[in-house]
Each structure stands twice: as C-alpha cells, then as structure tokens.
Amino acid sequence: MTQLMIEAIVIGGGATIFMDIVALLRHRLFGISSLDYAMVGRWLGHLTGGTLIHRPIGKSARIRGESALGWAAHYMIGIAFAAAFLALAGEQWLDQMTLLPPLVFGMLTVLFPFAVLQPCLGAGMAARKMPQPNVARRRSLFAHASFGLGLWVAGLGYAHMLQA
C-alpha cells in the first residue's frame, strides 16, 4: 500500500469521524439533523438498476442494506476526498500542518453534493427544490467545513502517532 493511501485512510477516516461527531453534537444540542446516509445507500443501490435521478429518493423503493451501504460510501468518499487533498497539498502540508488549506478544501467539497448528490436524490441543484434551500445549503456547507477541520485534526493526530 502506498504512503498516500495509508495517509488518506487514516486522515480521511479520522476527518469523517470528526464530521460525524460534529453532526451528532449539532443534533443533540440544537436538534439539527444531518443527511440520512441510508438515502445515499438507496441511491447507490438503485444505480445498479439504471436509475440515476429520483423524485425524491424517499419515495423510491428501499434497498436491502441501504443504511450500511450509505455509511460505507460516506467513509469511502471521505477517504477519497482526503487522498485528493493530500495529493494537492503535498508532503509539505504534512510537515507543517496549517488549518486554512484543509478548511478551504473541505468547504470546496460541498460542490459534490450540490452538483451531484442533491440533484440525484431529487433535491435539485444545490438543494433548490428543498422547502428551505438556503437552510439546506448552509447545513451542507457547515458539514463540509467540519470535514475540512477534521482533516486538520486527523492530520495532527496522524503526525503525533508517527512521532510516538
């Protein structure tokens, strides 16, 4: 396994865990729900049958194991985003970890749900078909910013692990 893959798994997995902890805290403290990853699993499950776009995904037939599939995809996407970040930032970021690059990168990853996932789930481009699209957009941006912060936190943890 290449060094980049190891770093992406550790840092991307850690950043995704961090993102999920922030989402859990937001839900417990403020009652703000995050994306139901079972819907991502349902979407992925329907892809094999040729259905890309749902109107909306909640009305599509359930897929066996959709929750597990959605959560696995969530973590795989986090690892893939981390690999992209680490490839772009280079080894120098791991040598001198600053917060701004991963935070900006994390916020830019919101383009994926805005342009791909939300339209495919029936929410429209950048959640324009949602009852409160600006609320949905802010929640997505916050979630992806927390992923970026998680990249930094997980990167610091990874560096500390290497020094131990």
Short mmCIF file of C-alpha atoms in Angstrom, two decimals:
data_model
loop_
_atom_site.label_atom_id
_atom_site.label_comp_id
_atom_site.label_asym_id
_atom_site.label_seq_id
_atom_site.Cartn_x
_atom_site.Cartn_y
_atom_site.Cartn_z
CA MET A 1 0.00 0.00 0.00
CA THR A 2 1.42 3.38 -0.92
CA GLN A 3 2.13 6.04 1.68
CA LEU A 4 -0.56 8.30 0.20
CA MET A 5 -3.17 5.55 0.54
CA ILE A 6 -2.25 4.95 4.18
CA GLU A 7 -2.37 8.67 4.93
CA ALA A 8 -5.70 9.03 3.10
CA ILE A 9 -7.26 6.14 5.01
CA VAL A 10 -6.09 7.38 8.41
CA ILE A 11 -6.65 11.11 7.83
CA GLY A 12 -9.79 10.74 5.69
CA GLY A 13 -11.32 8.22 8.06
CA GLY A 14 -10.46 10.45 11.01
CA ALA A 15 -11.85 13.55 9.30
CA THR A 16 -15.09 11.72 8.52
CA ILE A 17 -15.39 10.54 12.13
CA PHE A 18 -14.81 14.14 13.24
CA MET A 19 -17.51 15.33 10.82
CA ASP A 20 -19.92 12.72 12.22
CA ILE A 21 -19.18 13.73 15.83
CA VAL A 22 -19.87 17.37 14.95
CA ALA A 23 -23.14 16.30 13.28
CA LEU A 24 -24.11 14.26 16.35
CA LEU A 25 -23.38 17.21 18.64
CA ARG A 26 -25.41 19.58 16.42
CA HIS A 27 -28.29 17.14 16.55
CA ARG A 28 -28.13 16.63 20.32
CA LEU A 29 -27.56 20.30 21.20
CA PHE A 30 -29.66 22.05 18.58
CA GLY A 31 -31.93 19.38 17.08
CA ILE A 32 -30.38 19.87 13.62
CA SER A 33 -30.45 16.62 11.66
CA SER A 34 -27.83 15.70 9.10
CA LEU A 35 -28.14 13.69 5.92
CA ASP A 36 -29.63 10.23 6.34
CA TYR A 37 -26.89 8.11 4.78
CA ALA A 38 -29.42 5.34 4.14
CA MET A 39 -30.70 7.58 1.33
CA VAL A 40 -27.21 7.58 -0.20
CA GLY A 41 -27.24 3.77 0.05
CA ARG A 42 -30.68 3.66 -1.55
CA TRP A 43 -29.43 5.86 -4.40
CA LEU A 44 -26.35 3.68 -4.89
CA GLY A 45 -28.48 0.54 -4.79
CA HIS A 46 -30.77 1.88 -7.49
CA LEU A 47 -27.80 2.78 -9.72
CA THR A 48 -27.32 -0.91 -10.49
CA GLY A 49 -30.83 -0.93 -11.95
CA GLY A 50 -30.10 2.12 -14.08
CA THR A 51 -31.89 4.78 -12.01
CA LEU A 52 -29.71 7.85 -11.51
CA ILE A 53 -32.24 10.51 -10.54
CA HIS A 54 -35.06 10.10 -8.01
CA ARG A 55 -38.03 12.38 -7.40
CA PRO A 56 -37.42 12.29 -4.40
CA ILE A 57 -35.29 9.46 -3.06
CA GLY A 58 -37.55 8.98 -0.05
CA LYS A 59 -40.32 7.74 -2.35
CA SER A 60 -38.08 5.21 -4.10
CA ALA A 61 -38.18 1.57 -3.07
CA ARG A 62 -35.99 0.61 -0.14
CA ILE A 63 -32.80 -1.31 -0.88
CA ARG A 64 -31.69 -4.16 1.35
CA GLY A 65 -28.72 -2.96 3.42
CA GLU A 66 -29.13 0.64 2.28
CA SER A 67 -28.03 2.10 5.61
CA ALA A 68 -24.81 0.09 5.74
CA LEU A 69 -24.16 0.84 2.06
CA GLY A 70 -24.72 4.56 2.62
CA TRP A 71 -22.44 4.73 5.65
CA ALA A 72 -19.72 2.76 3.85
CA ALA A 73 -19.98 5.14 0.89
CA HIS A 74 -19.80 8.14 3.27
CA TYR A 75 -16.47 6.88 4.66
CA MET A 76 -15.10 5.89 1.26
CA ILE A 77 -15.91 9.36 -0.07
CA GLY A 78 -14.18 10.93 2.95
CA ILE A 79 -11.08 8.83 2.25
CA ALA A 80 -11.19 9.73 -1.46
CA PHE A 81 -11.51 13.44 -0.63
CA ALA A 82 -8.59 13.13 1.79
CA ALA A 83 -6.49 11.45 -0.91
CA ALA A 84 -7.28 14.31 -3.29
CA PHE A 85 -6.41 16.89 -0.63
CA LEU A 86 -3.16 15.18 0.31
CA ALA A 87 -2.18 14.82 -3.35
CA LEU A 88 -2.85 18.52 -3.94
CA ALA A 89 -1.31 19.79 -0.69
CA GLY A 90 1.74 17.58 -0.94
CA GLU A 91 4.07 16.30 1.74
CA GLN A 92 4.89 19.85 2.84
CA TRP A 93 1.41 20.18 4.37
CA LEU A 94 2.03 17.09 6.50
CA ASP A 95 5.34 18.62 7.59
CA GLN A 96 3.76 21.96 8.56
CA MET A 97 0.03 21.49 9.08
CA THR A 98 -1.85 24.75 8.86
CA LEU A 99 -5.62 24.97 9.18
CA LEU A 100 -6.53 27.10 6.16
CA PRO A 101 -5.76 24.63 3.29
CA PRO A 102 -7.85 21.72 4.62
CA LEU A 103 -10.64 24.05 5.76
CA VAL A 104 -10.89 25.65 2.31
CA PHE A 105 -10.66 22.24 0.65
CA GLY A 106 -13.39 20.86 2.91
CA MET A 107 -15.66 23.76 2.02
CA LEU A 108 -14.98 23.21 -1.69
CA THR A 109 -16.05 19.57 -1.38
CA VAL A 110 -19.61 20.87 -0.89
CA LEU A 111 -19.67 21.21 -4.68
CA PHE A 112 -20.07 17.40 -4.90
CA PRO A 113 -23.39 17.23 -3.04
CA PHE A 114 -24.59 20.49 -4.61
CA ALA A 115 -23.90 19.36 -8.19
CA VAL A 116 -24.23 15.56 -7.99
CA LEU A 117 -25.83 14.07 -4.90
CA GLN A 118 -28.64 16.55 -4.22
CA PRO A 119 -29.89 16.59 -7.83
CA CYS A 120 -29.77 12.78 -7.96
CA LEU A 121 -31.69 12.47 -4.68
CA GLY A 122 -34.41 14.74 -6.06
CA ALA A 123 -33.47 17.88 -4.13
CA GLY A 124 -32.30 19.76 -7.24
CA MET A 125 -29.04 21.55 -7.92
CA ALA A 126 -27.75 22.99 -4.63
CA ALA A 127 -30.96 21.87 -2.88
CA ARG A 128 -33.11 24.32 -4.86
CA LYS A 129 -36.15 22.01 -4.64
CA MET A 130 -35.99 21.71 -0.86
CA PRO A 131 -38.59 23.57 1.25
CA GLN A 132 -35.83 25.80 2.67
CA PRO A 133 -32.97 25.64 0.16
CA ASN A 134 -30.77 28.22 1.91
CA VAL A 135 -31.02 26.31 5.19
CA ALA A 136 -30.06 23.09 3.40
CA ARG A 137 -27.15 24.85 1.68
CA ARG A 138 -25.83 26.28 4.96
CA ARG A 139 -26.10 22.87 6.63
CA SER A 140 -24.17 21.24 3.78
CA LEU A 141 -21.51 23.94 3.86
CA PHE A 142 -21.18 23.58 7.64
CA ALA A 143 -20.89 19.80 7.36
CA HIS A 144 -18.16 20.07 4.73
CA ALA A 145 -16.34 22.78 6.69
CA SER A 146 -16.35 20.39 9.67
CA PHE A 147 -14.84 17.76 7.37
CA GLY A 148 -12.08 20.25 6.46
CA LEU A 149 -11.47 20.96 10.15
CA GLY A 150 -11.45 17.20 10.65
CA LEU A 151 -8.71 16.83 8.01
CA TRP A 152 -6.56 19.17 10.07
CA VAL A 153 -7.36 17.46 13.39
CA ALA A 154 -6.79 13.99 11.92
CA GLY A 155 -3.59 15.19 10.26
CA LEU A 156 -2.30 16.41 13.62
CA GLY A 157 -3.26 13.07 15.17
CA TYR A 158 -1.50 11.18 12.38
CA ALA A 159 1.67 13.25 12.83
CA HIS A 160 1.56 12.68 16.59
CA MET A 161 1.09 8.94 16.01
CA LEU A 162 4.18 8.87 13.78
CA GLN A 163 6.26 10.66 16.42
CA ALA A 164 5.22 8.30 19.22
#
